[in-house]
Short mmCIF file of C-alpha atoms in Angstrom, two decimals:
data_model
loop_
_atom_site.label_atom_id
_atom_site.label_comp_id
_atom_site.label_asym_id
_atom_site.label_seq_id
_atom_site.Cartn_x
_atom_site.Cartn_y
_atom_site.Cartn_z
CA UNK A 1 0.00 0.00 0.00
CA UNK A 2 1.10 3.36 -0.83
CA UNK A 3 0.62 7.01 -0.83
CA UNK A 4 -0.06 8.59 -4.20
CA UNK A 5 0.34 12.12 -3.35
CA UNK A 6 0.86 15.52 -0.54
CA UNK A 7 3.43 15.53 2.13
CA UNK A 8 3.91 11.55 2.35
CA UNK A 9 3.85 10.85 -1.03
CA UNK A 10 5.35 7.41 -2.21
CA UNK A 11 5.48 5.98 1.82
CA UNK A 12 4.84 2.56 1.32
CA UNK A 13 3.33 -0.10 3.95
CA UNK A 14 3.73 -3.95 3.64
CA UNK A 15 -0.24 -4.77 4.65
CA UNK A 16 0.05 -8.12 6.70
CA UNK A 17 -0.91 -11.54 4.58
CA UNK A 18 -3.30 -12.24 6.92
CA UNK A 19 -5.66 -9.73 6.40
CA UNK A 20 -8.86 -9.98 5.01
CA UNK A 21 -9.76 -6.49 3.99
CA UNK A 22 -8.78 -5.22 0.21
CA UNK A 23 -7.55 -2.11 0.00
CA UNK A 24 -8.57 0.43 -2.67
CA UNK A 25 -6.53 -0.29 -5.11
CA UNK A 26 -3.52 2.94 -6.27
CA UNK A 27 -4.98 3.02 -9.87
CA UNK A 28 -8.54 3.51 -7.95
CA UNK A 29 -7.55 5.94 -5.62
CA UNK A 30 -5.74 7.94 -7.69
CA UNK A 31 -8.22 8.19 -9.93
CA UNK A 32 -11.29 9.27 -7.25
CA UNK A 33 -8.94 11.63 -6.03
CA UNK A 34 -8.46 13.39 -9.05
CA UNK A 35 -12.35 13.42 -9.22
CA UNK A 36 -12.50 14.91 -6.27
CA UNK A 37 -10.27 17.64 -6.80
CA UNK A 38 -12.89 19.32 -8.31
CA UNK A 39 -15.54 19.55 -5.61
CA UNK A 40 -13.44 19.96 -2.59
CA UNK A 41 -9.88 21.50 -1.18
CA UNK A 42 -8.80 18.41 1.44
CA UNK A 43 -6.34 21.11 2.77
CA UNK A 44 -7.81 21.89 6.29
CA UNK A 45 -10.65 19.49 5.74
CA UNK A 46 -12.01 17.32 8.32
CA UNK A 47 -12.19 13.75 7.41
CA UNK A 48 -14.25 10.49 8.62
CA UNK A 49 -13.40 7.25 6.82
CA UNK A 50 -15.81 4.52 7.82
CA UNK A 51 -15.04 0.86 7.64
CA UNK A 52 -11.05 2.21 7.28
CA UNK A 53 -9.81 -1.33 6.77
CA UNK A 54 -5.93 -1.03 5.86
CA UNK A 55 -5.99 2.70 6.51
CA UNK A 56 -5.14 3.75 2.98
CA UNK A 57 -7.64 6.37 2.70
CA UNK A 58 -6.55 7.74 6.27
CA UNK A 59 -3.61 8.16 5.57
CA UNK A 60 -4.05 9.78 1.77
CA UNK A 61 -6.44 12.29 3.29
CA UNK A 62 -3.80 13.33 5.71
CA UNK A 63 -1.27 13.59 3.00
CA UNK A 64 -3.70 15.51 1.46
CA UNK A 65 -3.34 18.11 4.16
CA UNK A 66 -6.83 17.29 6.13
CA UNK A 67 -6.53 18.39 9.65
CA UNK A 68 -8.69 16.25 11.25
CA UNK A 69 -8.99 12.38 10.39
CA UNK A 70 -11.21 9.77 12.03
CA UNK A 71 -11.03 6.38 10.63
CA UNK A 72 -13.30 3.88 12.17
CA UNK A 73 -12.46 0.02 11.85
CA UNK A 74 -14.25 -3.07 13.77
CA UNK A 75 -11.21 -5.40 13.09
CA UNK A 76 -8.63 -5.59 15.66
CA UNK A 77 -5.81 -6.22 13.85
CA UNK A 78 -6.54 -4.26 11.30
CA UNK A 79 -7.09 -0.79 13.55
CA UNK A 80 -4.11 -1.98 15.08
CA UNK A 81 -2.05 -1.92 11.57
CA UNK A 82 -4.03 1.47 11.18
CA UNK A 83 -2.73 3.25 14.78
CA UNK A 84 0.73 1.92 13.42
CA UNK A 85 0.96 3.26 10.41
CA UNK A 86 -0.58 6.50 11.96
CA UNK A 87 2.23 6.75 14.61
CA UNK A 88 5.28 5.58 11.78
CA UNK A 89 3.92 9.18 10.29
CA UNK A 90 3.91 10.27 13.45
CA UNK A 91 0.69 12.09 12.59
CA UNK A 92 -1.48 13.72 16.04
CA UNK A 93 -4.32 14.65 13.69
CA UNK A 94 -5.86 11.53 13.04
CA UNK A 95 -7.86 9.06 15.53
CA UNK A 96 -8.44 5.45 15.07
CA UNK A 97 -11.42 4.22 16.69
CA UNK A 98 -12.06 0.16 16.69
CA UNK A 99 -15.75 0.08 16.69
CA UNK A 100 -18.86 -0.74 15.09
CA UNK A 101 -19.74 1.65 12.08
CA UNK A 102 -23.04 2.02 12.10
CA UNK A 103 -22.77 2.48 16.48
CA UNK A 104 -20.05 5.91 15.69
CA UNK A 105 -22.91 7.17 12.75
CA UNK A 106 -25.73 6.86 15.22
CA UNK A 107 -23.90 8.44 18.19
CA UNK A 108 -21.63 10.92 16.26
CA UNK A 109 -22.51 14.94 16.51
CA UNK A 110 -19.64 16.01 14.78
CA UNK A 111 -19.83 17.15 10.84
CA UNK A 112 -17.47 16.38 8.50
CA UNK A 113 -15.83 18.16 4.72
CA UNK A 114 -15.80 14.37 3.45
CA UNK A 115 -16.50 11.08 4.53
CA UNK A 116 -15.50 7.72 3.04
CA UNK A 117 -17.16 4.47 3.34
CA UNK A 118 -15.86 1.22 2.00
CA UNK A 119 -17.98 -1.34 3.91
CA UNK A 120 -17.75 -5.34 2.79
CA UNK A 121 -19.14 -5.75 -0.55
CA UNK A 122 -21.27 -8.39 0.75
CA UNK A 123 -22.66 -6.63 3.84
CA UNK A 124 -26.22 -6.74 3.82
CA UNK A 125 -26.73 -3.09 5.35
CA UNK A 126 -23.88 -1.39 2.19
CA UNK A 127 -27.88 -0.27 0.95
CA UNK A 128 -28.56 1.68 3.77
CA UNK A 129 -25.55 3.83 4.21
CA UNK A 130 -25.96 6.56 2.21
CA UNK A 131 -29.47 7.15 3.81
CA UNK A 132 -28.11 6.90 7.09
CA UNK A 133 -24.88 9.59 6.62
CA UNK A 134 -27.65 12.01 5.56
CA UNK A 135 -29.82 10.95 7.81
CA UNK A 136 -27.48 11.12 10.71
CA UNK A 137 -26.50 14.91 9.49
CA UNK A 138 -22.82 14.28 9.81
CA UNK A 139 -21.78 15.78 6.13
CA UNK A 140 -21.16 19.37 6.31
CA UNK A 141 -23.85 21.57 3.62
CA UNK A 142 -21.22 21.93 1.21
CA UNK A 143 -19.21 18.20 1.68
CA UNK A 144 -18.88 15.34 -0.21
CA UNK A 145 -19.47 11.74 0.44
CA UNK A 146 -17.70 9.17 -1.42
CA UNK A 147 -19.26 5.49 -1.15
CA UNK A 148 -17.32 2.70 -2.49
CA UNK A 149 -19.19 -0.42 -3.71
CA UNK A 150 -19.41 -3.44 -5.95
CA UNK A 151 -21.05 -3.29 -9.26
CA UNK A 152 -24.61 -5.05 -8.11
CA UNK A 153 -25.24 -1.26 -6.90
CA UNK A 154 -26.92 1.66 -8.18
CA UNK A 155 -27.32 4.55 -5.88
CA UNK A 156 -28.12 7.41 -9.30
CA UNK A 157 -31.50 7.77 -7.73
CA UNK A 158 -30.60 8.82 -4.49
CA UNK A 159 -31.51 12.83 -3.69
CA UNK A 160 -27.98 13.90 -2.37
CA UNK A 161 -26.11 11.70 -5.73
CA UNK A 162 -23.65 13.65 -7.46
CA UNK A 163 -22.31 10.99 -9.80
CA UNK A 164 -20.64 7.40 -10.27
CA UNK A 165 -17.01 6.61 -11.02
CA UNK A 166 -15.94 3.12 -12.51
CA UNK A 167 -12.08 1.84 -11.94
CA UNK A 168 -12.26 -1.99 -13.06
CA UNK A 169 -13.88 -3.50 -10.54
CA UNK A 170 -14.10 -0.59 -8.02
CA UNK A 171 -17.53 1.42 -8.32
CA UNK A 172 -17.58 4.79 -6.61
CA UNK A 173 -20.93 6.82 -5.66
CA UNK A 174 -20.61 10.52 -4.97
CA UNK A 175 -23.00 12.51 -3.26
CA UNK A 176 -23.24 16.05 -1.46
#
């Protein structure tokens, strides 16, 4: 795993065997990033990244310049990896939370710039998050929401949907 871009560009972090989460692959992330270049400046930004599994979009969006990061991730060893990588970058801006998801959402009164969600593919709730990040209030009135998902979904009829982004396998939903 590595950092495309910003103040830790090209960092690189072996990601343990073990682990079960995939992480958004560079091609992928580059690519959404470059999107999103053109609805928001990450520079100051607060961040939430929800269902953080390897970190990777952490620890871009702190590159980035955000000053606030939260990354939530249920997985032990995987929020371990992600307070790790956090403290190699020696970074005091970002918290790692291990936790439920949808417990933070529902108990969180903070807003956010942009959030990122990159649940399981094959969680049966992935339809319901958009809904509930609105729902919940926790996007900022001019942020943006980026929802990564497989290709079974089709969120172009939601009211806060901004557009859809395609990179081989990776589907990305935008919405403000």
């Amino acid at each position: 795993m590595r950092i495309i871009t910003g103040k830790y560009k090209g960092r690189h972090f072996d990601i343990p065997r073990s682990f079960k989460a995939r992480p958004t692959t560079d091609f992928a992330k580059e690519n959404i990033f470059n999107v999103l270049m053109g609805y928001l400046d990450f520079e100051g930004a607060t961040a939430l990244d929800l269902f953080s599994g390897t970190g990777s979009i952490t620890l871009e969006l702190l590159s980035r310049g955000c000053s606030q990061v939260i990354s939530v991730e249920q997985d032990r060893d995987h929020h371990k990896f992600i307070q790790q990588c956090l403290q190699k970058l020696q970074c005091e801006n970002a918290v790692a939370i291990k936790g439920d998801v949808f417990r933070y959402v529902k108990s969180c009164k903070q807003q956010f710039d942009f959030i990122f969600a990159d649940p399981p593919y094959a969680l049966k709730e992935l339809p319901t998050i958009p809904d509930l990040i609105f729902e919940k209030g926790l996007l900022k009135p001019e942020g943006i929401f980026v929802f990564e998902h497989g290709k079974d979904h089709d969120f172009s009829t939601h009211p806060h949907f901004l557009e859809h982004r395609s990179y081989g396998s990776v589907n990305f939903s935008i919405f403000r």
